PDB file of C-alpha atoms in Angstrom:
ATOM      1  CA  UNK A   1     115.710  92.054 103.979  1.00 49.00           C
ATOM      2  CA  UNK A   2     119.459  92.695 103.628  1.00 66.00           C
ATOM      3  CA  UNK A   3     121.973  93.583 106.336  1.00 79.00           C
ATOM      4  CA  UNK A   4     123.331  97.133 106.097  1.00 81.00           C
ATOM      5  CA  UNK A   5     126.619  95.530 105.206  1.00 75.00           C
ATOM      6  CA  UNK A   6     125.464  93.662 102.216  1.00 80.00           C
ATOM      7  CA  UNK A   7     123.410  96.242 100.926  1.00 82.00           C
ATOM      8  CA  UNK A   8     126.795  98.509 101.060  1.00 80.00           C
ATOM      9  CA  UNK A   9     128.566  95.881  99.280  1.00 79.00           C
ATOM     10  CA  UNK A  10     126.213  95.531  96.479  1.00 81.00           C
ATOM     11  CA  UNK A  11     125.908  98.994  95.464  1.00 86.00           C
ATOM     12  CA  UNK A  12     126.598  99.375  92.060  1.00 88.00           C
ATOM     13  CA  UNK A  13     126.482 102.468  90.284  1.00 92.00           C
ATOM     14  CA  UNK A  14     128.627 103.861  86.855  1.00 92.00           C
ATOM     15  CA  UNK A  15     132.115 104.282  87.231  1.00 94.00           C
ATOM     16  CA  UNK A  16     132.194 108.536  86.791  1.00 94.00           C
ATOM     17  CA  UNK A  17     129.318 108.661  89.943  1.00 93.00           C
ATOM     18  CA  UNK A  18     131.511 106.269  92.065  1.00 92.00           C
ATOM     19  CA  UNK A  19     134.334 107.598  91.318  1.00 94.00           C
ATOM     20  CA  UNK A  20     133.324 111.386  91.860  1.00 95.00           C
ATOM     21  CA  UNK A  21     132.162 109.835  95.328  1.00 94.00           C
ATOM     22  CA  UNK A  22     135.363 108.737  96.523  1.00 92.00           C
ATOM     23  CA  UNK A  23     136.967 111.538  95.711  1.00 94.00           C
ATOM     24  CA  UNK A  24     134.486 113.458  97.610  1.00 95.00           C
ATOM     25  CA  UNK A  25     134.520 111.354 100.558  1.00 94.00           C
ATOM     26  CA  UNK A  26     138.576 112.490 101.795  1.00 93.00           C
ATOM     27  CA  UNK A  27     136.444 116.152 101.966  1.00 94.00           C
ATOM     28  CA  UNK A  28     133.511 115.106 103.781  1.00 95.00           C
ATOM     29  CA  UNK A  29     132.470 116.385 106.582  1.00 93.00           C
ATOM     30  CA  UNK A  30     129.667 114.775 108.883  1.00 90.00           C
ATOM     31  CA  UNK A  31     128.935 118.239 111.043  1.00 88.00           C
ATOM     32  CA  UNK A  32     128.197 119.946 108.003  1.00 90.00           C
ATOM     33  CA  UNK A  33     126.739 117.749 105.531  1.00 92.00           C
ATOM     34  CA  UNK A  34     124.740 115.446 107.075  1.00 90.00           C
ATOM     35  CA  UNK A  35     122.430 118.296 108.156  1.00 89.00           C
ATOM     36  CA  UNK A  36     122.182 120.121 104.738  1.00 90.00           C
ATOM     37  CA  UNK A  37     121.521 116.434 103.303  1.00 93.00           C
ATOM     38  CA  UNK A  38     119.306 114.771 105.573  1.00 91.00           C
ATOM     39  CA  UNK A  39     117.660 117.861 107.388  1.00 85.00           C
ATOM     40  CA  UNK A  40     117.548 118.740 111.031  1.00 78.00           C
ATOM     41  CA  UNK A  41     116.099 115.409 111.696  1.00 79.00           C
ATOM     42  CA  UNK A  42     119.031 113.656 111.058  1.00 79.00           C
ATOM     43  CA  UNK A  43     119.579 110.202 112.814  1.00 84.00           C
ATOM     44  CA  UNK A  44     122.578 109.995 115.150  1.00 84.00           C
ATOM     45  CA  UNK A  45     123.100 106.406 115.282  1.00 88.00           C
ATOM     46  CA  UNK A  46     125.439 105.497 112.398  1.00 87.00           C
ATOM     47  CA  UNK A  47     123.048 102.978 111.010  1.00 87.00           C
ATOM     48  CA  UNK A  48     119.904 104.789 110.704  1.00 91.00           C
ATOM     49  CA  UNK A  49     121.978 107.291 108.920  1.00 93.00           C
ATOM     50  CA  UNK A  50     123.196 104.934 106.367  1.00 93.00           C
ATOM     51  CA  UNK A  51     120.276 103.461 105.810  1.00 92.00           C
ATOM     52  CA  UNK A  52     118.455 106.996 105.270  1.00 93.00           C
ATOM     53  CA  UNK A  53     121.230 107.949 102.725  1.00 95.00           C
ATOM     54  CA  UNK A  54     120.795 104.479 101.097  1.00 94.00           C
ATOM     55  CA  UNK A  55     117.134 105.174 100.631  1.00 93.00           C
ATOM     56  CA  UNK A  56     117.731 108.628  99.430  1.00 94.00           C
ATOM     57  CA  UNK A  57     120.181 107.533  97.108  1.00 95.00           C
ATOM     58  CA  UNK A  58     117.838 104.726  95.602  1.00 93.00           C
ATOM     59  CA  UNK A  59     115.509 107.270  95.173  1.00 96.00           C
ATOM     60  CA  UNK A  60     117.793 109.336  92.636  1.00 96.00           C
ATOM     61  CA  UNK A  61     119.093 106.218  90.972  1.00 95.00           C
ATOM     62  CA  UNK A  62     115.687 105.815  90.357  1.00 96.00           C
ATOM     63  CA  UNK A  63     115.498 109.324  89.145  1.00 97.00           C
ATOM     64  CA  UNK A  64     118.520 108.966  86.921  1.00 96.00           C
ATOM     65  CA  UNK A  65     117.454 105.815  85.512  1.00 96.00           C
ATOM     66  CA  UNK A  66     114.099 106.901  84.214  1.00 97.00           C
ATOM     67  CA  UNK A  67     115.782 110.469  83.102  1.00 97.00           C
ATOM     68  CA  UNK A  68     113.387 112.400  85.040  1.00 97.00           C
ATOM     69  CA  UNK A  69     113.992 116.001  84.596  1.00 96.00           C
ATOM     70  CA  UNK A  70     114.030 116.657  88.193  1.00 94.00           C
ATOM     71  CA  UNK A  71     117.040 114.560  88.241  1.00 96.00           C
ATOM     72  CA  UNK A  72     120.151 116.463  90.048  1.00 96.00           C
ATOM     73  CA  UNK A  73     123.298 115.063  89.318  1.00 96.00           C
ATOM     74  CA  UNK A  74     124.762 117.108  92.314  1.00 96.00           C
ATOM     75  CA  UNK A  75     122.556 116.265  94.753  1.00 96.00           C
ATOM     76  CA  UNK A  76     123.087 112.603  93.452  1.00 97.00           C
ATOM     77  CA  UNK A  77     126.865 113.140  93.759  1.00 97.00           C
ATOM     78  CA  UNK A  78     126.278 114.722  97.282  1.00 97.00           C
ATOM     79  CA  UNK A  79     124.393 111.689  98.366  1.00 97.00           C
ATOM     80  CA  UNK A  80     126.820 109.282  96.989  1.00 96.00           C
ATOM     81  CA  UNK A  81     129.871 110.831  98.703  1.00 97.00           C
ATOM     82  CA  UNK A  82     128.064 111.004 102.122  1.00 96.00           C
ATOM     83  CA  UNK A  83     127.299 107.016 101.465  1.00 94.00           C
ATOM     84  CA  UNK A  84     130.791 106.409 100.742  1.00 93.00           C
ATOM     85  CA  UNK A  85     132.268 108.378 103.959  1.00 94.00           C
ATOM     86  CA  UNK A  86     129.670 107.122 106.430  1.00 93.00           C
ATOM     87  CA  UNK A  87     130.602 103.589 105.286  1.00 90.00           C
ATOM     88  CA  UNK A  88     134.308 103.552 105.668  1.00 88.00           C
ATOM     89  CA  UNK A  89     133.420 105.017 109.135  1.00 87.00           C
ATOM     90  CA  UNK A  90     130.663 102.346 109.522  1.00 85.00           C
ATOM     91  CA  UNK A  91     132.726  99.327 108.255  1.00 81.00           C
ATOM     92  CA  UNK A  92     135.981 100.521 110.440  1.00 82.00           C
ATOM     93  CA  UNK A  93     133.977 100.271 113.231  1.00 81.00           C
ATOM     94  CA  UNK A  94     132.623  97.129 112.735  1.00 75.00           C
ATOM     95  CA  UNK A  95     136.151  95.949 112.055  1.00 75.00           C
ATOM     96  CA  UNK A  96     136.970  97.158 115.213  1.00 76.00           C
ATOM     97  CA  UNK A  97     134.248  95.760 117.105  1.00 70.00           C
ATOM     98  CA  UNK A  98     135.044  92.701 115.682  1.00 68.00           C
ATOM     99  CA  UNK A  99     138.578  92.122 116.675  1.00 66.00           C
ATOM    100  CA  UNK A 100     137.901  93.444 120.131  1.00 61.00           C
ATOM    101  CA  UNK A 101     135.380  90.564 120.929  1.00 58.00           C
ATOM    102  CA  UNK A 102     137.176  87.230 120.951  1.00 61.00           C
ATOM    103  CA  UNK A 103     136.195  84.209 119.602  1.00 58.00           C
TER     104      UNK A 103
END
């Protein structure tokens, strides 16, 4: 099983859904779309989160992929954006942690 981090890293999607994600992202906001995305149960450890959206979002690449009509590009969008916010936030603060323990 992959680390959060790596799995991050090796998300590869077309250029017009990544890009349309980080645009998104600078407009983000975790109060009010984490809920409408993930539902009242939403994790509050940054982590679980991520790792929800990443399973969401494999879920609608799977979706895409196979061109099921059920397919939403905006909710795929959505889910993307989220994914790209929540991992600057989640990769900053690694960073951080990082430098603050010495070696």
């Amino acid at each position: 099983m992959q680390d959060l981090a790596t799995r991050l890293s090796s998300l590869v999607r077309p250029r017009l859904l990544a890009r349309a994600a980080r645009i998104g992202a600078d407009e983000y906001s975790r109060a009010r779309d984490l809920k409408r995305l993930l539902g009242a149960s939403a994790p509050h450890q940054q982590g679980a989160i991520l790792m929800r959206l990443l399973d969401i979002e494999s879920a609608q690449e799977v979706a895409r992929r196979a061109r099921n009509p059920g397919y939403s590009i905006i909710r795929h969008v959505d889910i993307l954006i989220a994914l790209a916010a929540e991992s600057r936030l989640y990769l900053a603060s690694r960073a951080t942690t990082q430098k603050a323990v010495p070696q």
